Structure formats: C-alpha cells, structure tokens
C-alpha cells in the first residue's frame, strides 16, 4: 500500500521518548515541552509559543484569547477541515462561511466585497448587516500549506477591527518570499496563529498543536487556560474555567525530534511535487495543483485536478492498485452542523471539492513508489480513452 501521508520517525524520536520514560517525566511538564516551544519560536521567528494537546484545542484557546465571545460571528473559509469552524462553535460563536480562491484559501475578493458592502463598523466593532451579529474575528486557513494572500486581509481587518486568527495547522515551513510579509512564516502574521502536529502533518507529535503569537497577553492567556486556569500550584486555586489542553512531555519529545528534520521534510515534499509536475505534465486530462508564487510552500500535500467525472473513478482505480488518495474535505457549509449558518456565494469551493485529488506524498515515499503512482494515473487515463 502506498499511503497518502504518513509520519517519518527515523530521527531522535525513540531516544527522546526513552529519556522521558527513564526520567519518568511523561506528563504535561518537562524539558521537552519547553524545548519544543522554544524551537518552534526559533524556527517560525515568533515571540511566544504555547504547546497544546491538538491543533483544534490551540484554535479554541487562540479564539478565546483573541476576544471572541458567545454570540459573535467568525469568518471561516468553507474549504477547510471541520476543526476550524468547530473551534468557533465551542465558544458558542458562529462560523460564517466564505468561498475559496484558486489556491484553496479564503477568497480575498469576495471577503473584501462582503466586508465593504454587507457590514457596518462603529468606533469599536463590525457588525454583519444581514444577521445583526458582531464579527469579531476571521480565521484564514493556509490550506495544504498554501500561504493565504494576507496583505489585503490585514488592511481591511485593521479598518474593520476584526482580529486575525490564522489556522496554520497544515503550513509549518511555509513563509512569504515577497511583498510586505516577506520572510514571515504562516501563522505569525495575524494576532495569533495555530499549528497542528497530528499524525499526517509535516511534523507530528502523535497528536498536538501550538499557539504562536507576538502578543504577550495572548500567550499568557492561552497558557493559563490550557493549564486549568491554575493560579497556585500547591493550593489548587483557579480563577476561571480552564482546560486541560497541555501537550505532554512524551508528545513534545516526538515533536522536537521531528522539528529537527523540518528542512529535510520540506525539501522532500518539494521534490515529490516537482516529480509529479514533471512526470504528469503530458497528461492533458489533469493538472498538478499550483501553489502561490509569493511564498515558499511547504508542499505538505501534492494534489491533482481532474474533471469531476474522473474524480471518484480515479480514486477507486488507484485504491484497487493499493494507492491511497483523498478528495478535499466535504465543504463545511454543507456539513450537518453548519447547514443553517450564514454563508456567501460559494462557487469555487464546490468546483475544487469535486475535482481535486490529493496524491501520495509521505516524506518516506520512495522513487519506485512515485513511479508507481504516476504509472497508475497514466494507466487510468489510457483505459478511459477507449
Ligand atoms: C486546516 C486544519 N485545521 C485544524 C486542524 C486540527 O488539528 P488537530 O487535528 O491537531 O486537532 C487540522 C488538522 O487536523 C487542519 O488540517
């Protein structure tokens, strides 16, 4: 079986894990938690990092710390994993859904049009004229590692007093290479950003996430909430309802060992994408998905775009050949919990949802396996020609 994207644990992972077990520091305090946070700060060039139990819990705490309150609306792209809107819903706030652009990220033109024509801003806040609700935040998601075109979003959000909470779950290793955001890493541009270290991500800690920010108050609040809002370690005194959302030393040990290899992983992901671009370029029935030219992509996922009539058939064909692939997510605004939520003119996302196929891109994939993937895709189109 050639899997879609699986972990690569051939570095210091077992050594660091053994150290946790030998020293019996296995829970949510320990040197690896601190070191993992410190190394994420160094790598992404942010000021603060707080390790959390998952990308989802990181998002939930980031939203609370960013000031999202019950009854608010938060703008979320419909083309994202359901964890993004769920994190909003946990706060009893409502995600409202926007279409995606060519790179699968939030459609900036539609977003600006919505904010300019369908919202009202007083001296402090922006309100949705249609629902009457306050829009306190936006969650741009760097889908598949593609950097969101954030420059315009920043300027309109500053004007409208809307806080940017970046979902960079898939984008560790992506940074901007031109414009005002040059050299900034995905996740470090909004007020706060969140990473995921779930098993399929570019680095994994088994499960885990991290809140990254330059804002000291946000970092303090997230750390406080993630540790049960504890204000006295010996007397068990808590000043609000907190959460047990800290990453363990065991998970951090794995995460740290993984982070040591991030540059190699990005290099391999880029190699895989280049391989597919070169080897599939002559097949007219498909396109290897493009990435933004204003950023260095982490190429977390490699994907092809085919005619909707071929999508399911090609996925099944490859599955029969033991090659695992996936379409993009079922869109959030069509998911049962969100069908009644406010959404705007979703068009591109529907098109991409029915035409994109994510193809194998684990960092451990061999050249022979890459050739096998290409050969089988070629074979499918050859058979379908007749
Ligand atoms: C875009 C996006 N947001 C949020 C998450 C949630 O992260 P986690 O699975 O670590 O909770 C994920 C991945 O799983 C994701 O892909």
CSV table of N, CA and C in Angstrom, one decimal, residues 54-56 59 80-81 83-84 140-145 166-172 186-187 193-198 200-203 208-210 298 300:
chain,number,residue,atom,x,y,z
A,54,UNK,N,-3.8,19.6,20.9
A,54,UNK,CA,-4.1,19.4,19.5
A,54,UNK,C,-4.2,20.8,18.7
A,55,UNK,N,-4.2,20.7,17.4
A,55,UNK,CA,-4.4,21.9,16.7
A,55,UNK,C,-5.8,22.5,17.0
A,56,UNK,N,-6.8,21.6,17.2
A,56,UNK,CA,-8.1,22.1,17.5
A,56,UNK,C,-8.2,22.9,18.8
A,59,UNK,N,-6.6,26.2,18.5
A,59,UNK,CA,-7.6,27.2,17.8
A,59,UNK,C,-8.6,27.7,18.8
A,80,UNK,N,-12.1,24.0,4.4
A,80,UNK,CA,-11.2,23.7,5.5
A,80,UNK,C,-11.6,22.4,6.2
A,81,UNK,N,-10.8,21.9,7.1
A,81,UNK,CA,-11.1,20.8,7.9
A,81,UNK,C,-12.1,21.3,8.9
A,83,UNK,N,-12.4,21.1,11.9
A,83,UNK,CA,-11.9,21.6,13.2
A,83,UNK,C,-11.9,23.1,13.2
A,84,UNK,N,-11.7,23.8,12.1
A,84,UNK,CA,-11.7,25.2,12.1
A,84,UNK,C,-13.0,25.8,12.6
A,140,UNK,N,-8.3,32.9,8.6
A,140,UNK,CA,-7.7,32.4,7.4
A,140,UNK,C,-7.0,31.1,7.6
A,141,UNK,N,-7.2,30.1,6.7
A,141,UNK,CA,-6.6,28.8,6.8
A,141,UNK,C,-5.6,28.7,5.6
A,142,UNK,N,-4.4,28.3,5.9
A,142,UNK,CA,-3.4,28.1,4.9
A,142,UNK,C,-3.5,26.7,4.4
A,143,UNK,N,-4.5,26.5,3.5
A,143,UNK,CA,-4.9,25.1,3.1
A,143,UNK,C,-3.7,24.4,2.3
A,144,UNK,N,-3.5,23.2,2.8
A,144,UNK,CA,-2.5,22.3,2.2
A,144,UNK,C,-1.1,22.9,2.2
A,145,UNK,N,-0.9,23.9,3.1
A,145,UNK,CA,0.4,24.6,3.1
A,145,UNK,C,0.5,25.8,2.2
A,166,UNK,N,-4.9,33.0,12.6
A,166,UNK,CA,-4.5,32.1,11.5
A,166,UNK,C,-4.6,30.6,11.9
A,167,UNK,N,-5.2,29.9,11.0
A,167,UNK,CA,-5.2,28.4,11.1
A,167,UNK,C,-4.0,27.9,10.2
A,168,UNK,N,-2.9,27.8,10.8
A,168,UNK,CA,-1.7,27.3,10.1
A,168,UNK,C,-1.4,25.9,10.4
A,169,UNK,N,-2.5,25.1,10.7
A,169,UNK,CA,-2.3,23.7,11.0
A,169,UNK,C,-1.5,22.9,10.0
A,170,UNK,N,-1.7,23.3,8.7
A,170,UNK,CA,-1.0,22.5,7.7
A,170,UNK,C,0.2,23.2,7.1
A,171,UNK,N,0.6,24.3,7.7
A,171,UNK,CA,1.5,25.2,7.0
A,171,UNK,C,2.9,25.4,7.7
A,172,UNK,N,3.2,24.6,8.7
A,172,UNK,CA,4.6,24.8,9.3
A,172,UNK,C,5.6,24.6,8.1
A,186,UNK,N,3.9,31.5,7.9
A,186,UNK,CA,2.5,31.3,8.1
A,186,UNK,C,2.2,31.0,9.6
A,187,UNK,N,1.2,31.7,10.1
A,187,UNK,CA,0.8,31.6,11.5
A,187,UNK,C,1.4,32.7,12.4
A,193,UNK,N,-1.6,32.6,15.8
A,193,UNK,CA,-1.7,31.6,14.8
A,193,UNK,C,-1.7,30.2,15.5
A,194,UNK,N,-2.1,29.2,14.8
A,194,UNK,CA,-2.1,27.8,15.4
A,194,UNK,C,-1.6,26.8,14.4
A,195,UNK,N,-0.8,25.9,15.0
A,195,UNK,CA,-0.2,24.8,14.2
A,195,UNK,C,-0.8,23.5,14.7
A,196,UNK,N,-0.7,22.5,13.9
A,196,UNK,CA,-1.1,21.1,14.3
A,196,UNK,C,0.0,20.1,14.1
A,197,UNK,N,0.1,19.2,15.0
A,197,UNK,CA,1.2,18.1,14.9
A,197,UNK,C,0.5,16.8,14.8
A,198,UNK,N,-0.7,16.7,14.2
A,198,UNK,CA,-1.4,15.5,14.1
A,198,UNK,C,-0.6,14.5,13.2
A,200,UNK,N,-0.7,13.2,10.3
A,200,UNK,CA,-0.5,13.4,8.9
A,200,UNK,C,0.2,14.7,8.6
A,201,UNK,N,0.5,15.5,9.6
A,201,UNK,CA,1.1,16.8,9.3
A,201,UNK,C,2.6,16.7,8.9
A,202,UNK,N,3.1,17.9,8.5
A,202,UNK,CA,4.5,17.9,8.1
A,202,UNK,C,5.5,17.4,9.2
A,203,UNK,N,5.2,17.8,10.4
A,203,UNK,CA,5.8,17.1,11.6
A,203,UNK,C,4.7,16.7,12.5
A,208,UNK,N,-1.2,16.9,18.7
A,208,UNK,CA,-0.7,18.1,19.3
A,208,UNK,C,-0.9,19.3,18.5
A,209,UNK,N,-0.6,20.4,19.1
A,209,UNK,CA,-0.7,21.7,18.4
A,209,UNK,C,0.1,22.7,19.1
A,210,UNK,N,0.1,23.9,18.6
A,210,UNK,CA,0.8,25.0,19.2
A,210,UNK,C,0.2,26.3,18.8
A,298,UNK,N,5.4,24.8,1.8
A,298,UNK,CA,6.0,23.6,2.5
A,298,UNK,C,5.6,22.3,1.7
A,300,UNK,N,3.0,20.5,1.8
A,300,UNK,CA,2.5,19.5,2.7
A,300,UNK,C,1.8,18.4,1.9
